[in-house]
Coordinates of C-alpha atoms in Angstrom, one line a residue:
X1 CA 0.0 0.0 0.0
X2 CA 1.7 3.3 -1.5
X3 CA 1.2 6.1 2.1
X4 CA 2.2 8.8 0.0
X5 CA 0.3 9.9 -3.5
X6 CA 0.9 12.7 -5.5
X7 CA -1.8 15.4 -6.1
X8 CA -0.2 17.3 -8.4
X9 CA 3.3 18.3 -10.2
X10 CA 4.1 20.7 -12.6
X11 CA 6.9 23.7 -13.8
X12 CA 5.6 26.8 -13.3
X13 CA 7.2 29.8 -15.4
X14 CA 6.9 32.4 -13.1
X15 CA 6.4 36.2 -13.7
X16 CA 7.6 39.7 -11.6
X17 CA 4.1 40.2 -9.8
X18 CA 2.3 43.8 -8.6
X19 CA -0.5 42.2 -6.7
X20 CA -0.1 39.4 -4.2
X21 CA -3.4 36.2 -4.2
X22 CA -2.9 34.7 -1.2
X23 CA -4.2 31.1 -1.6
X24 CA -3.9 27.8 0.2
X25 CA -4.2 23.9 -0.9
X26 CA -5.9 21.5 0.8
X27 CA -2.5 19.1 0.6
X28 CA 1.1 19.1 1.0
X29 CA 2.9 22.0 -1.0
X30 CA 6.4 21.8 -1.6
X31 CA 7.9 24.0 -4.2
X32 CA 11.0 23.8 -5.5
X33 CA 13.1 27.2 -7.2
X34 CA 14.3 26.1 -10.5
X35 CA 15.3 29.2 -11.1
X36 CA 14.8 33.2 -10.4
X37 CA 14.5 34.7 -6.8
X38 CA 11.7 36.7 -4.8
X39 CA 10.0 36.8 -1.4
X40 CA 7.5 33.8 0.1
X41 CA 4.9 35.9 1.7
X42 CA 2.6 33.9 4.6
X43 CA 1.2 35.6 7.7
X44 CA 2.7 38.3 8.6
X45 CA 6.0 37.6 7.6
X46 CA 8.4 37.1 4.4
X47 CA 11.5 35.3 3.7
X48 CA 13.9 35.2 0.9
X49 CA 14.1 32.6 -1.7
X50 CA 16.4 32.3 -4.8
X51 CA 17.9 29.0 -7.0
X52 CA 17.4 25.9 -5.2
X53 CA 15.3 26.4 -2.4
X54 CA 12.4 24.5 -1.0
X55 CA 9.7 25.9 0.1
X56 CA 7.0 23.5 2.0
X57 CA 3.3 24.4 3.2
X58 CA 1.0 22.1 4.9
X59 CA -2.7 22.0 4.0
X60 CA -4.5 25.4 4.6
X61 CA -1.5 27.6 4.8
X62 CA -2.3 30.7 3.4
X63 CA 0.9 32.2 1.2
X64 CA 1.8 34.4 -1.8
X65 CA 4.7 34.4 -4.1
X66 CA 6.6 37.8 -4.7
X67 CA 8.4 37.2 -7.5
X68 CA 11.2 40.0 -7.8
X69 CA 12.4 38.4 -11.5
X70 CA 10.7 35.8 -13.8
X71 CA 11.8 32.5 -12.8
X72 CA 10.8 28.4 -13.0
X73 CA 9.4 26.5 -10.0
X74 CA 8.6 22.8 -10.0
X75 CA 5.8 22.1 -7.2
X76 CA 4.2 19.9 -6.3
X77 CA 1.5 18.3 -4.0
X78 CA 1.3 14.9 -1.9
X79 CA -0.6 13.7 0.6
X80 CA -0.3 11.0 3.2
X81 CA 1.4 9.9 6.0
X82 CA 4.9 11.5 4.9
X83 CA 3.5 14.2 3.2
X84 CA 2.0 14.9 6.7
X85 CA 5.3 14.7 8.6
X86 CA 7.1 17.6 6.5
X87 CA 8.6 20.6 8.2
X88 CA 6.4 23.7 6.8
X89 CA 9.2 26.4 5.9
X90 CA 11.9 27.9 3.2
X91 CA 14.8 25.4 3.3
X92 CA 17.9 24.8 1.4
X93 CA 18.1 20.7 0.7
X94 CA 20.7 18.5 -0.3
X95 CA 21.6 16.5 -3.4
X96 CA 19.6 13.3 -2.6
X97 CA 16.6 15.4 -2.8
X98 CA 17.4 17.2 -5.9
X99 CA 17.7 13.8 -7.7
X100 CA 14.0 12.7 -6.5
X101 CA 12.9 15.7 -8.2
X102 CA 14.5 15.6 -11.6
X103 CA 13.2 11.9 -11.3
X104 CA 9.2 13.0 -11.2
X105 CA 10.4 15.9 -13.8
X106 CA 11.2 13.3 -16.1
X107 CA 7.7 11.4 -16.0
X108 CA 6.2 14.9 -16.7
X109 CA 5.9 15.1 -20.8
X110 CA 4.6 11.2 -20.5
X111 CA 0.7 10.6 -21.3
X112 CA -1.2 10.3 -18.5
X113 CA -2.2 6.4 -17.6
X114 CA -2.4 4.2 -14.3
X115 CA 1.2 3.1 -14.6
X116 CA 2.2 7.0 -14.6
X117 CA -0.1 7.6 -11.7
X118 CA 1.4 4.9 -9.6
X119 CA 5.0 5.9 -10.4
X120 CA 4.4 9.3 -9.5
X121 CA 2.5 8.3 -6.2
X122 CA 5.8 6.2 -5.8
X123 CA 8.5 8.8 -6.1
X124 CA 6.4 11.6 -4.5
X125 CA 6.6 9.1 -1.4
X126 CA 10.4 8.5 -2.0
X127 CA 10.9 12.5 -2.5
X128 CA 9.1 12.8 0.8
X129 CA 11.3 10.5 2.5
X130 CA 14.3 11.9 1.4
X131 CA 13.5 15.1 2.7
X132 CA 12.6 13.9 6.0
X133 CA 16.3 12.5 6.0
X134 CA 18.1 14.7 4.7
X135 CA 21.7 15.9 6.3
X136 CA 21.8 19.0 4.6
X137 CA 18.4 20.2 5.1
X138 CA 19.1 23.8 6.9
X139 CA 16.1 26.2 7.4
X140 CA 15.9 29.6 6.1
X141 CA 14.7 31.4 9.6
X142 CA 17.5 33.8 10.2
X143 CA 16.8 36.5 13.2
X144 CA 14.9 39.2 11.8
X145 CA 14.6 37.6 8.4
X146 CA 10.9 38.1 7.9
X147 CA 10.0 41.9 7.7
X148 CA 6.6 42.7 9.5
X149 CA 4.1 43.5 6.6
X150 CA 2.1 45.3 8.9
X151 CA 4.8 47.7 10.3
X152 CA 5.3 48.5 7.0
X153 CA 2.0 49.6 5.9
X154 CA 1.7 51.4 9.0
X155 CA 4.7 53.3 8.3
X156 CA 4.0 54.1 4.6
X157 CA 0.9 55.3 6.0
X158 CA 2.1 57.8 8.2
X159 CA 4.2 58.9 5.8
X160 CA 1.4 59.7 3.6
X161 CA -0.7 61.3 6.1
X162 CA -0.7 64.6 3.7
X163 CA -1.8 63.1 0.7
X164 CA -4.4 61.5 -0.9
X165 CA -2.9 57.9 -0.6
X166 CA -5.7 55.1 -0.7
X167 CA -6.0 51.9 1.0
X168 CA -5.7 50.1 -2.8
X169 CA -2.2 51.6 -3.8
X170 CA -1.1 50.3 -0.1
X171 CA -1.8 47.2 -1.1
X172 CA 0.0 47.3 -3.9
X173 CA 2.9 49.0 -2.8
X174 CA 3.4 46.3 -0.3
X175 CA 2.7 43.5 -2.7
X176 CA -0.9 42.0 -0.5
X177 CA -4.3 42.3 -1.1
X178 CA -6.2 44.9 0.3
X179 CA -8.5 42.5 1.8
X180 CA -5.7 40.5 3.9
X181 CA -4.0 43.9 5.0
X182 CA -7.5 45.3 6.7
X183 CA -7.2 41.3 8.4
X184 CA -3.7 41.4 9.7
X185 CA -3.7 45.4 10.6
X186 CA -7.0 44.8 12.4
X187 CA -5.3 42.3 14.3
X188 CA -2.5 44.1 15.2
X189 CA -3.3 47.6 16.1
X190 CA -6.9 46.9 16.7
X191 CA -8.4 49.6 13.7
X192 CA -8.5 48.9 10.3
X193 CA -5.9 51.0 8.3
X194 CA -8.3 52.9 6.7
X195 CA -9.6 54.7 10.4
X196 CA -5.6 54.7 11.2
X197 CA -5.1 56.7 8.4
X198 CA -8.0 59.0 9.0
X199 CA -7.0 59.7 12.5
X200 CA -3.0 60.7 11.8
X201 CA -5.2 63.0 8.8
X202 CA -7.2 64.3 11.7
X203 CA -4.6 64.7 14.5
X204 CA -2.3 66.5 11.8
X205 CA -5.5 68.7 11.3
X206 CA -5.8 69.5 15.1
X207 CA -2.4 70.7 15.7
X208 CA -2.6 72.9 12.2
X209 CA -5.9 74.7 13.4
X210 CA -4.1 75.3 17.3
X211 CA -0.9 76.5 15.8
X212 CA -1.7 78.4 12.7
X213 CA -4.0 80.7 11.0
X214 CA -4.4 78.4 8.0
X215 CA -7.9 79.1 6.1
X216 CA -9.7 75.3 6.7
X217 CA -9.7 74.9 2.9
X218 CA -6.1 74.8 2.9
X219 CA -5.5 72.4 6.2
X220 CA -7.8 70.0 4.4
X221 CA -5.2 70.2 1.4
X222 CA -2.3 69.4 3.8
X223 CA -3.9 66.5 4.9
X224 CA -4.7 65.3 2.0
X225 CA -8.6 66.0 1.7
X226 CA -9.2 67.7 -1.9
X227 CA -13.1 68.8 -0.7
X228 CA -13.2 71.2 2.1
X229 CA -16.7 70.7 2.8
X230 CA -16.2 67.1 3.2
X231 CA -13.2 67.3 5.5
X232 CA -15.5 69.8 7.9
X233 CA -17.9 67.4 7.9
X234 CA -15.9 64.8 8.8
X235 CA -14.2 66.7 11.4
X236 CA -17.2 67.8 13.4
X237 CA -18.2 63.7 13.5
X238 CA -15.1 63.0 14.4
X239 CA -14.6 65.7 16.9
X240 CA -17.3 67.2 18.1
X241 CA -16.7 70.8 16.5
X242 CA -16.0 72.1 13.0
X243 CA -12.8 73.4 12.5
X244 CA -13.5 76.9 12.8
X245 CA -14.7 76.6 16.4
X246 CA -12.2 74.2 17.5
X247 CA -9.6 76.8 16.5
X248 CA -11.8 79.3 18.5
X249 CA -11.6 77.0 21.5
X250 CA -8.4 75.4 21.2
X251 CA -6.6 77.4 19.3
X252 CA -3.1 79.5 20.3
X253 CA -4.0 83.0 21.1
X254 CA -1.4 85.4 19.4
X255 CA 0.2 87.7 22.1
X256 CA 0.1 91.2 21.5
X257 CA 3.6 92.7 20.6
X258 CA 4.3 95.1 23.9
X259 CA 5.3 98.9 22.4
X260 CA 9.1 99.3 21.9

């Protein structure tokens, strides 16, 4: 009785990606870098790969591939007892295991038929095993290897506290979907990053209408609110006041210059 069957195996050319889909499979994943490097996104963290690595996920693992230049991967799932016993991380592997793989490679380009199914079942077992035994298998976990996704959106957001940034370009200029961000920044700081955002905007705000004599029109510019009426609104819900009377209540008083 074969304890170990292939799901599935196949090259994958891949591509420089913009936009992250986090997905999961409902088997062993192990991927294998044929060639080109980028970044294995899961959680909240991200790790380096490049040329030869192995990359392993267990059943539901939710993970994105940031491809920084086109490459090949050969993955491939399995399931069963082996399959089951696989260290999930990014590892570098040894020649024993690099063999197993050019061995299923190999039956690749061959018609599908029983006989293929059963040798791939087969090696995926003995690919597993080798794995699980390997001398040289060393994981990819260096201290402060993984760089915390959600520090960095919070920091590119207060960076662009004074602009009109969106919550979709975030996304995008940290390679996740907006969808998983709001998730994990949730999580984290316990407010989505679209009210975190709103309140730097709105604290910025406060401390322009105490300190200056900015018109509101142009305070709403600064922070990166193009309609004026909108950002008064927004203010008094958020505050309590419109801007002109919290400048009346809260604002510095300008001392009178004393006669020379």
């Amino acid at each position: 009785m074969i304890s170990t069957g292939c799901v599935f195996a196949l090259d994958i050319a891949v591509r420089q990606v913009v936009n992250l889909r986090f997905h999961s499979h409902n088997c062993t994943e192990l991927i294998f870098i044929l060639r080109g490097k980028g970044q294995v996104v899961t959680c909240e963290k991200e790790y380096p790969y490049r040329k030869g690595t192995l990359i392993i996920y267990q059943p539901g693992g939710q993970h994105a591939d940031r491809a920084s230049e086109d490459g090949l991967q050969f993955c491939i799932g399995a399931q069963g007892s082996l399959a089951d016993c696989l260290p999930v991380g990014v590892w570098n592997c040894g020649d024993a295991v690099w063999a197993a793989v050019n061995d299923i490679r190999e039956l690749l380009p061959q018609p599908d038929s029983k006989m293929k199914t059963m040798e791939m079942d087969i090696l995926a077992g003995e690919l597993c095993r080798r794995i699980l035994h390997d001398p040289a298998l060393q994981k990819i976990d260096l201290p402060n290897s993984g760089t915390d996704l959600c520090e960095r959106a919070r920091q590119k957001l207060d960076t662009h506290v004074n602009s009109s940034y969106s919550i979709d370009q975030l996304g995008k200029d940290i390679f996740i979907s907006k969808g998983y961000l709001r998730k994990l920044f949730k999580e984290r700081y316990g407010e989505s990053p679209v009210t975190y955002l709103l309140r730097k905007k709105l604290e910025l705000a406060e401390e322009m209408l105490k300190m200056t004599d900015c018109p509101v029109k142009e305070i709403a510019a600064k922070v990166g609110i193009r309609n004026p009426y909108y950002f008064s609104a927004l203010f008094r819900r958020k505050k309590g006041l419109t801007p002109t009377k919290y400048r009346l209540v809260y604002g510095v008083r300008k001392q009178p210059q004393q006669p020379k």
